[in-house]
Amino acid sequence: MFFSTDKVSVGFKSGFPVILLPLPSRREQCEFVLRPLTHTVKDFLENIQKEDKGIERATVYNVDGSRISGSTGVDVLLQSDFKVVLNDNSYFVSVPDETKPPIDDFKTVAHVKTLVHQLYSAMNIEQHQLEKERYLMAELEKLQLELKPMEDIKAEIDRKSAQRTNIVVWGGLGYMAFQFGLLARLTWWEYSWDIMEPVTYFVGYGTAMACYAYFVLTRQEFLYPDARDRQFLLFFHKLSKRKVFDIRRYNEIKDAILKIEADLQVLRSPLFLHLPENARMELLEKISPKEDEK
């Protein structure tokens, strides 16, 4: 059944709204079937321009003269009268009450859309999660393979650096023992305390100056554990250059492994499995930037 208004007919066919509209260039009428659930005003206008290549301008206005957005759904468009402008021709479309979908139908359609979306999310989010976990596992395996030879080189460098640092530490103790023995020999055997007292004073003051010089050069207080760690790092970097060990790349791999392991822990967490679908999708998207870059 159709209802005509100025050469424009609006009706239903097979349960779908149909607009019978004259095409300016072809000078003939054409039926356009609209799908309220999926079609928008933009789809409607694009279909008109496909049928009549001579139409350069196609817009839709409401009765007040305001332009209707292309993203507006057809179900909303058919709730009131509107005008279709094709080039310089304007066609007034009066939507009869018989063709306007009831408000309850819109509520039902919205509810159905929500249920379909929830069902789609429930069916696909698990697969998406499994694909994300497989990707992370593959990345983790690749990084671990790259890290393995670097770990072997690092272990050797650590061992040699620790040996040299221990030599320096024990060497410092040996120097202090030698200094103590020398001063004792000069004080009680070679000379007297009166002669050696100024010498010991200057030796002690010289040691204080050496500690202050350490602070000036390193901006750190002279503490034995810190001094040992600093000496270890000096040996480590020196040996790294000799062994061609890329410290920066090693740190990048370690950080990447820690991040992937944290992401896997989130994916496998029981709390994650019980989150709402939208929250789970947001977490999955936060895990995926690196994958998108690749």
Short mmCIF file of C-alpha atoms in Angstrom, two decimals:
data_model
loop_
_atom_site.label_atom_id
_atom_site.label_comp_id
_atom_site.label_asym_id
_atom_site.label_seq_id
_atom_site.Cartn_x
_atom_site.Cartn_y
_atom_site.Cartn_z
CA MET A 1 0.00 0.00 0.00
CA PHE A 2 1.42 3.43 -0.99
CA PHE A 3 0.60 7.01 -0.03
CA SER A 4 1.47 9.75 -2.57
CA THR A 5 2.50 13.37 -1.82
CA ASP A 6 3.74 15.48 -4.76
CA LYS A 7 5.05 12.57 -6.82
CA VAL A 8 6.68 10.98 -3.72
CA SER A 9 5.14 7.76 -2.41
CA VAL A 10 5.82 6.18 0.96
CA GLY A 11 4.71 2.69 1.86
CA PHE A 12 5.65 -0.81 2.92
CA LYS A 13 6.76 -3.81 0.88
CA SER A 14 7.58 -7.14 2.47
CA GLY A 15 7.73 -5.41 5.82
CA PHE A 16 10.29 -2.77 4.75
CA PRO A 17 9.64 0.97 4.21
CA VAL A 18 9.74 1.92 0.52
CA ILE A 19 10.04 5.46 -0.93
CA LEU A 20 9.02 5.99 -4.56
CA LEU A 21 11.04 9.03 -5.61
CA PRO A 22 11.37 10.78 -9.05
CA LEU A 23 14.91 11.01 -10.42
CA PRO A 24 15.57 14.47 -11.94
CA SER A 25 18.09 13.50 -14.63
CA ARG A 26 16.47 10.25 -15.73
CA ARG A 27 12.94 11.66 -15.44
CA GLU A 28 11.54 8.48 -14.01
CA GLN A 29 10.49 7.20 -10.62
CA CYS A 30 12.55 4.74 -8.65
CA GLU A 31 11.78 2.69 -5.54
CA PHE A 32 14.22 2.79 -2.65
CA VAL A 33 13.88 0.11 0.02
CA LEU A 34 14.97 1.27 3.48
CA ARG A 35 16.14 -0.96 6.29
CA PRO A 36 15.41 0.73 9.63
CA LEU A 37 17.82 -1.45 11.61
CA THR A 38 20.91 -0.80 9.51
CA HIS A 39 20.32 2.03 7.02
CA THR A 40 21.05 5.69 7.72
CA VAL A 41 20.23 8.90 5.86
CA LYS A 42 23.69 8.73 4.30
CA ASP A 43 22.95 5.25 2.89
CA PHE A 44 19.64 6.50 1.51
CA LEU A 45 21.24 9.47 -0.29
CA GLU A 46 24.10 7.35 -1.63
CA ASN A 47 21.60 4.91 -3.14
CA ILE A 48 19.81 7.80 -4.86
CA GLN A 49 23.06 9.14 -6.35
CA LYS A 50 24.03 5.66 -7.55
CA GLU A 51 20.77 5.40 -9.48
CA ASP A 52 21.03 8.89 -10.99
CA LYS A 53 24.63 9.91 -11.78
CA GLY A 54 23.45 13.41 -12.65
CA ILE A 55 22.61 14.22 -9.03
CA GLU A 56 25.46 16.28 -7.62
CA ARG A 57 23.73 17.45 -4.47
CA ALA A 58 21.48 15.29 -2.32
CA THR A 59 20.40 16.34 1.15
CA VAL A 60 17.52 15.78 3.57
CA TYR A 61 15.88 18.52 5.65
CA ASN A 62 13.18 18.46 8.28
CA VAL A 63 10.05 20.59 8.00
CA ASP A 64 11.75 23.42 9.90
CA GLY A 65 14.48 23.70 7.27
CA SER A 66 17.25 22.16 9.40
CA ARG A 67 19.52 19.70 7.66
CA ILE A 68 19.34 16.12 8.90
CA SER A 69 22.67 14.45 9.64
CA GLY A 70 23.82 11.57 7.46
CA SER A 71 24.33 9.41 10.55
CA THR A 72 20.64 9.65 11.48
CA GLY A 73 18.96 6.26 11.32
CA VAL A 74 16.12 5.59 8.90
CA ASP A 75 13.92 4.54 11.81
CA VAL A 76 14.30 8.05 13.27
CA LEU A 77 13.82 9.71 9.86
CA LEU A 78 10.45 8.02 9.34
CA GLN A 79 9.08 9.37 12.62
CA SER A 80 8.22 12.74 11.03
CA ASP A 81 7.80 14.48 7.68
CA PHE A 82 10.91 15.62 5.79
CA LYS A 83 12.14 17.09 2.49
CA VAL A 84 14.53 15.53 0.00
CA VAL A 85 16.57 18.02 -2.07
CA LEU A 86 18.12 16.68 -5.28
CA ASN A 87 20.16 19.33 -7.07
CA ASP A 88 17.63 22.22 -7.44
CA ASN A 89 14.55 20.05 -6.95
CA SER A 90 12.88 19.75 -3.58
CA TYR A 91 10.45 16.94 -2.73
CA PHE A 92 8.26 17.06 0.34
CA VAL A 93 7.79 13.65 1.94
CA SER A 94 4.79 13.30 4.19
CA VAL A 95 5.07 10.14 6.24
CA PRO A 96 1.56 8.76 6.91
CA ASP A 97 0.76 7.49 10.38
CA GLU A 98 0.26 4.04 8.93
CA THR A 99 3.94 3.85 7.99
CA LYS A 100 5.39 5.27 11.20
CA PRO A 101 6.77 2.49 13.38
CA PRO A 102 5.24 2.54 16.89
CA ILE A 103 7.40 3.76 19.76
CA ASP A 104 7.19 0.34 21.38
CA ASP A 105 8.72 -1.14 18.24
CA PHE A 106 11.70 1.17 18.60
CA LYS A 107 12.18 0.09 22.20
CA THR A 108 12.03 -3.53 21.09
CA VAL A 109 14.50 -2.90 18.28
CA ALA A 110 16.90 -1.13 20.66
CA HIS A 111 16.61 -4.03 23.10
CA VAL A 112 17.26 -6.53 20.32
CA LYS A 113 20.32 -4.52 19.18
CA THR A 114 21.67 -4.59 22.73
CA LEU A 115 21.12 -8.33 23.06
CA VAL A 116 22.78 -8.99 19.70
CA HIS A 117 25.77 -6.87 20.70
CA GLN A 118 26.10 -8.68 24.03
CA LEU A 119 25.82 -12.05 22.32
CA TYR A 120 28.42 -11.08 19.73
CA SER A 121 30.79 -9.87 22.46
CA ALA A 122 30.33 -13.02 24.51
CA MET A 123 31.03 -15.22 21.46
CA ASN A 124 34.04 -13.29 20.21
CA ILE A 125 35.79 -11.94 23.29
CA GLU A 126 37.02 -15.38 24.32
CA GLN A 127 38.52 -15.95 20.88
CA HIS A 128 40.05 -12.48 20.95
CA GLN A 129 41.52 -13.22 24.36
CA LEU A 130 43.01 -16.52 23.17
CA GLU A 131 44.54 -14.83 20.13
CA LYS A 132 46.02 -12.14 22.36
CA GLU A 133 47.48 -14.74 24.71
CA ARG A 134 48.99 -16.69 21.80
CA TYR A 135 50.55 -13.51 20.45
CA LEU A 136 52.04 -12.64 23.84
CA MET A 137 53.39 -16.15 24.28
CA ALA A 138 55.03 -16.00 20.84
CA GLU A 139 56.57 -12.62 21.64
CA LEU A 140 57.79 -13.91 25.00
CA GLU A 141 59.41 -16.95 23.39
CA LYS A 142 61.13 -14.80 20.77
CA LEU A 143 62.50 -12.42 23.39
CA GLN A 144 63.70 -15.27 25.58
CA LEU A 145 65.58 -16.80 22.63
CA GLU A 146 67.27 -13.47 22.01
CA LEU A 147 68.01 -13.05 25.70
CA LYS A 148 69.59 -16.50 26.26
CA PRO A 149 73.02 -15.82 24.64
CA MET A 150 73.11 -12.37 26.23
CA GLU A 151 72.48 -13.90 29.65
CA ASP A 152 75.46 -16.24 29.14
CA ILE A 153 77.74 -13.33 28.23
CA LYS A 154 76.43 -11.28 31.15
CA ALA A 155 77.05 -14.12 33.59
CA GLU A 156 80.68 -14.31 32.46
CA ILE A 157 81.08 -10.52 32.73
CA ASP A 158 79.49 -10.57 36.19
CA ARG A 159 81.88 -13.26 37.34
CA LYS A 160 85.00 -11.46 36.09
CA SER A 161 83.80 -8.10 37.43
CA ALA A 162 83.14 -9.64 40.85
CA GLN A 163 86.62 -11.22 40.88
CA ARG A 164 88.33 -7.93 40.03
CA THR A 165 86.22 -6.05 42.57
CA ASN A 166 87.22 -8.56 45.28
CA ILE A 167 90.85 -8.06 44.32
CA VAL A 168 90.45 -4.30 44.77
CA VAL A 169 88.66 -4.76 48.12
CA TRP A 170 91.29 -7.13 49.49
CA GLY A 171 93.98 -4.92 48.01
CA GLY A 172 92.61 -2.00 50.02
CA LEU A 173 92.72 -4.09 53.18
CA GLY A 174 96.28 -5.14 52.39
CA TYR A 175 97.32 -1.51 51.87
CA MET A 176 95.80 -0.51 55.22
CA ALA A 177 97.60 -3.40 56.97
CA PHE A 178 100.87 -2.46 55.29
CA GLN A 179 100.42 1.17 56.33
CA PHE A 180 99.68 0.13 59.90
CA GLY A 181 102.75 -2.09 60.06
CA LEU A 182 105.02 0.56 58.53
CA LEU A 183 103.88 3.27 60.94
CA ALA A 184 104.22 0.86 63.91
CA ARG A 185 107.75 -0.06 62.83
CA LEU A 186 108.78 3.57 62.49
CA THR A 187 107.13 4.53 65.77
CA TRP A 188 108.48 1.83 68.13
CA TRP A 189 111.64 0.60 66.44
CA GLU A 190 113.12 3.19 64.12
CA TYR A 191 111.97 6.46 65.69
CA SER A 192 109.97 7.64 68.67
CA TRP A 193 106.34 8.65 69.09
CA ASP A 194 107.29 12.32 69.30
CA ILE A 195 108.75 12.19 65.81
CA MET A 196 105.99 10.03 64.25
CA GLU A 197 102.99 11.80 65.77
CA PRO A 198 102.91 14.60 63.11
CA VAL A 199 103.43 11.98 60.40
CA THR A 200 100.41 9.97 61.51
CA TYR A 201 98.38 13.18 61.70
CA PHE A 202 99.15 14.05 58.08
CA VAL A 203 98.50 10.46 56.98
CA GLY A 204 95.06 10.56 58.63
CA TYR A 205 94.29 13.98 57.15
CA GLY A 206 95.40 12.78 53.72
CA THR A 207 92.95 9.87 54.00
CA ALA A 208 90.16 12.36 54.82
CA MET A 209 91.13 14.41 51.76
CA ALA A 210 90.98 11.29 49.59
CA CYS A 211 87.45 10.53 50.83
CA TYR A 212 86.36 14.10 50.11
CA ALA A 213 87.89 13.90 46.62
CA TYR A 214 85.81 10.73 46.07
CA PHE A 215 82.68 12.72 46.95
CA VAL A 216 83.62 15.56 44.61
CA LEU A 217 84.18 13.19 41.70
CA THR A 218 81.22 10.85 42.23
CA ARG A 219 78.72 13.07 44.12
CA GLN A 220 78.30 10.20 46.57
CA GLU A 221 79.35 9.79 50.17
CA PHE A 222 82.25 7.39 50.63
CA LEU A 223 80.55 4.29 52.00
CA TYR A 224 82.19 0.90 51.61
CA PRO A 225 79.18 -0.93 50.06
CA ASP A 226 78.52 1.94 47.60
CA ALA A 227 82.20 2.19 46.71
CA ARG A 228 82.33 -1.55 46.06
CA ASP A 229 79.22 -1.44 43.84
CA ARG A 230 80.62 1.49 41.91
CA GLN A 231 83.88 -0.35 41.30
CA PHE A 232 81.92 -3.40 40.17
CA LEU A 233 79.98 -1.29 37.63
CA LEU A 234 83.18 0.25 36.31
CA PHE A 235 84.62 -3.19 35.67
CA PHE A 236 81.29 -4.39 34.23
CA HIS A 237 81.04 -1.59 31.65
CA LYS A 238 84.69 -1.94 30.73
CA LEU A 239 84.32 -5.68 30.12
CA SER A 240 81.00 -5.14 28.29
CA LYS A 241 82.73 -3.02 25.68
CA ARG A 242 85.44 -5.63 25.33
CA LYS A 243 82.90 -8.46 24.96
CA VAL A 244 80.62 -6.38 22.68
CA PHE A 245 77.72 -6.73 25.11
CA ASP A 246 74.83 -4.31 24.33
CA ILE A 247 73.63 -3.23 27.77
CA ARG A 248 70.88 -1.00 26.39
CA ARG A 249 69.39 -3.80 24.29
CA TYR A 250 69.63 -6.20 27.23
CA ASN A 251 67.65 -3.81 29.43
CA GLU A 252 65.03 -3.32 26.69
CA ILE A 253 64.50 -7.08 26.40
CA LYS A 254 64.21 -7.49 30.17
CA ASP A 255 61.64 -4.67 30.38
CA ALA A 256 59.66 -6.15 27.48
CA ILE A 257 59.62 -9.60 29.12
CA LEU A 258 58.40 -8.14 32.41
CA LYS A 259 55.60 -6.28 30.61
CA ILE A 260 54.49 -9.36 28.67
CA GLU A 261 54.51 -11.50 31.81
CA ALA A 262 52.40 -8.86 33.58
CA ASP A 263 49.94 -8.81 30.65
CA LEU A 264 49.70 -12.60 30.67
CA GLN A 265 49.05 -12.54 34.39
CA VAL A 266 46.19 -10.10 33.82
CA LEU A 267 44.69 -12.25 31.04
CA ARG A 268 44.84 -15.39 33.16
CA SER A 269 43.56 -13.75 36.32
CA PRO A 270 40.20 -15.07 37.61
CA LEU A 271 39.16 -11.46 38.21
CA PHE A 272 39.67 -10.66 34.52
CA LEU A 273 37.40 -13.53 33.45
CA HIS A 274 34.55 -12.13 35.57
CA LEU A 275 34.82 -8.53 34.36
CA PRO A 276 32.06 -7.08 32.14
CA GLU A 277 32.60 -7.40 28.39
CA ASN A 278 33.37 -3.72 27.84
CA ALA A 279 35.93 -3.66 30.66
CA ARG A 280 37.61 -6.79 29.31
CA MET A 281 37.77 -5.30 25.81
CA GLU A 282 39.35 -2.13 27.18
CA LEU A 283 42.03 -4.15 28.95
CA LEU A 284 42.68 -6.19 25.81
CA GLU A 285 43.07 -3.00 23.77
CA LYS A 286 45.61 -1.68 26.29
CA ILE A 287 47.67 -4.83 25.80
CA SER A 288 47.62 -4.61 21.98
CA PRO A 289 49.61 -1.42 20.99
CA LYS A 290 52.82 -3.31 20.38
CA GLU A 291 51.00 -5.83 18.20
CA ASP A 292 49.43 -3.02 16.17
CA GLU A 293 52.82 -1.41 15.62
CA LYS A 294 54.16 -4.63 14.16
#
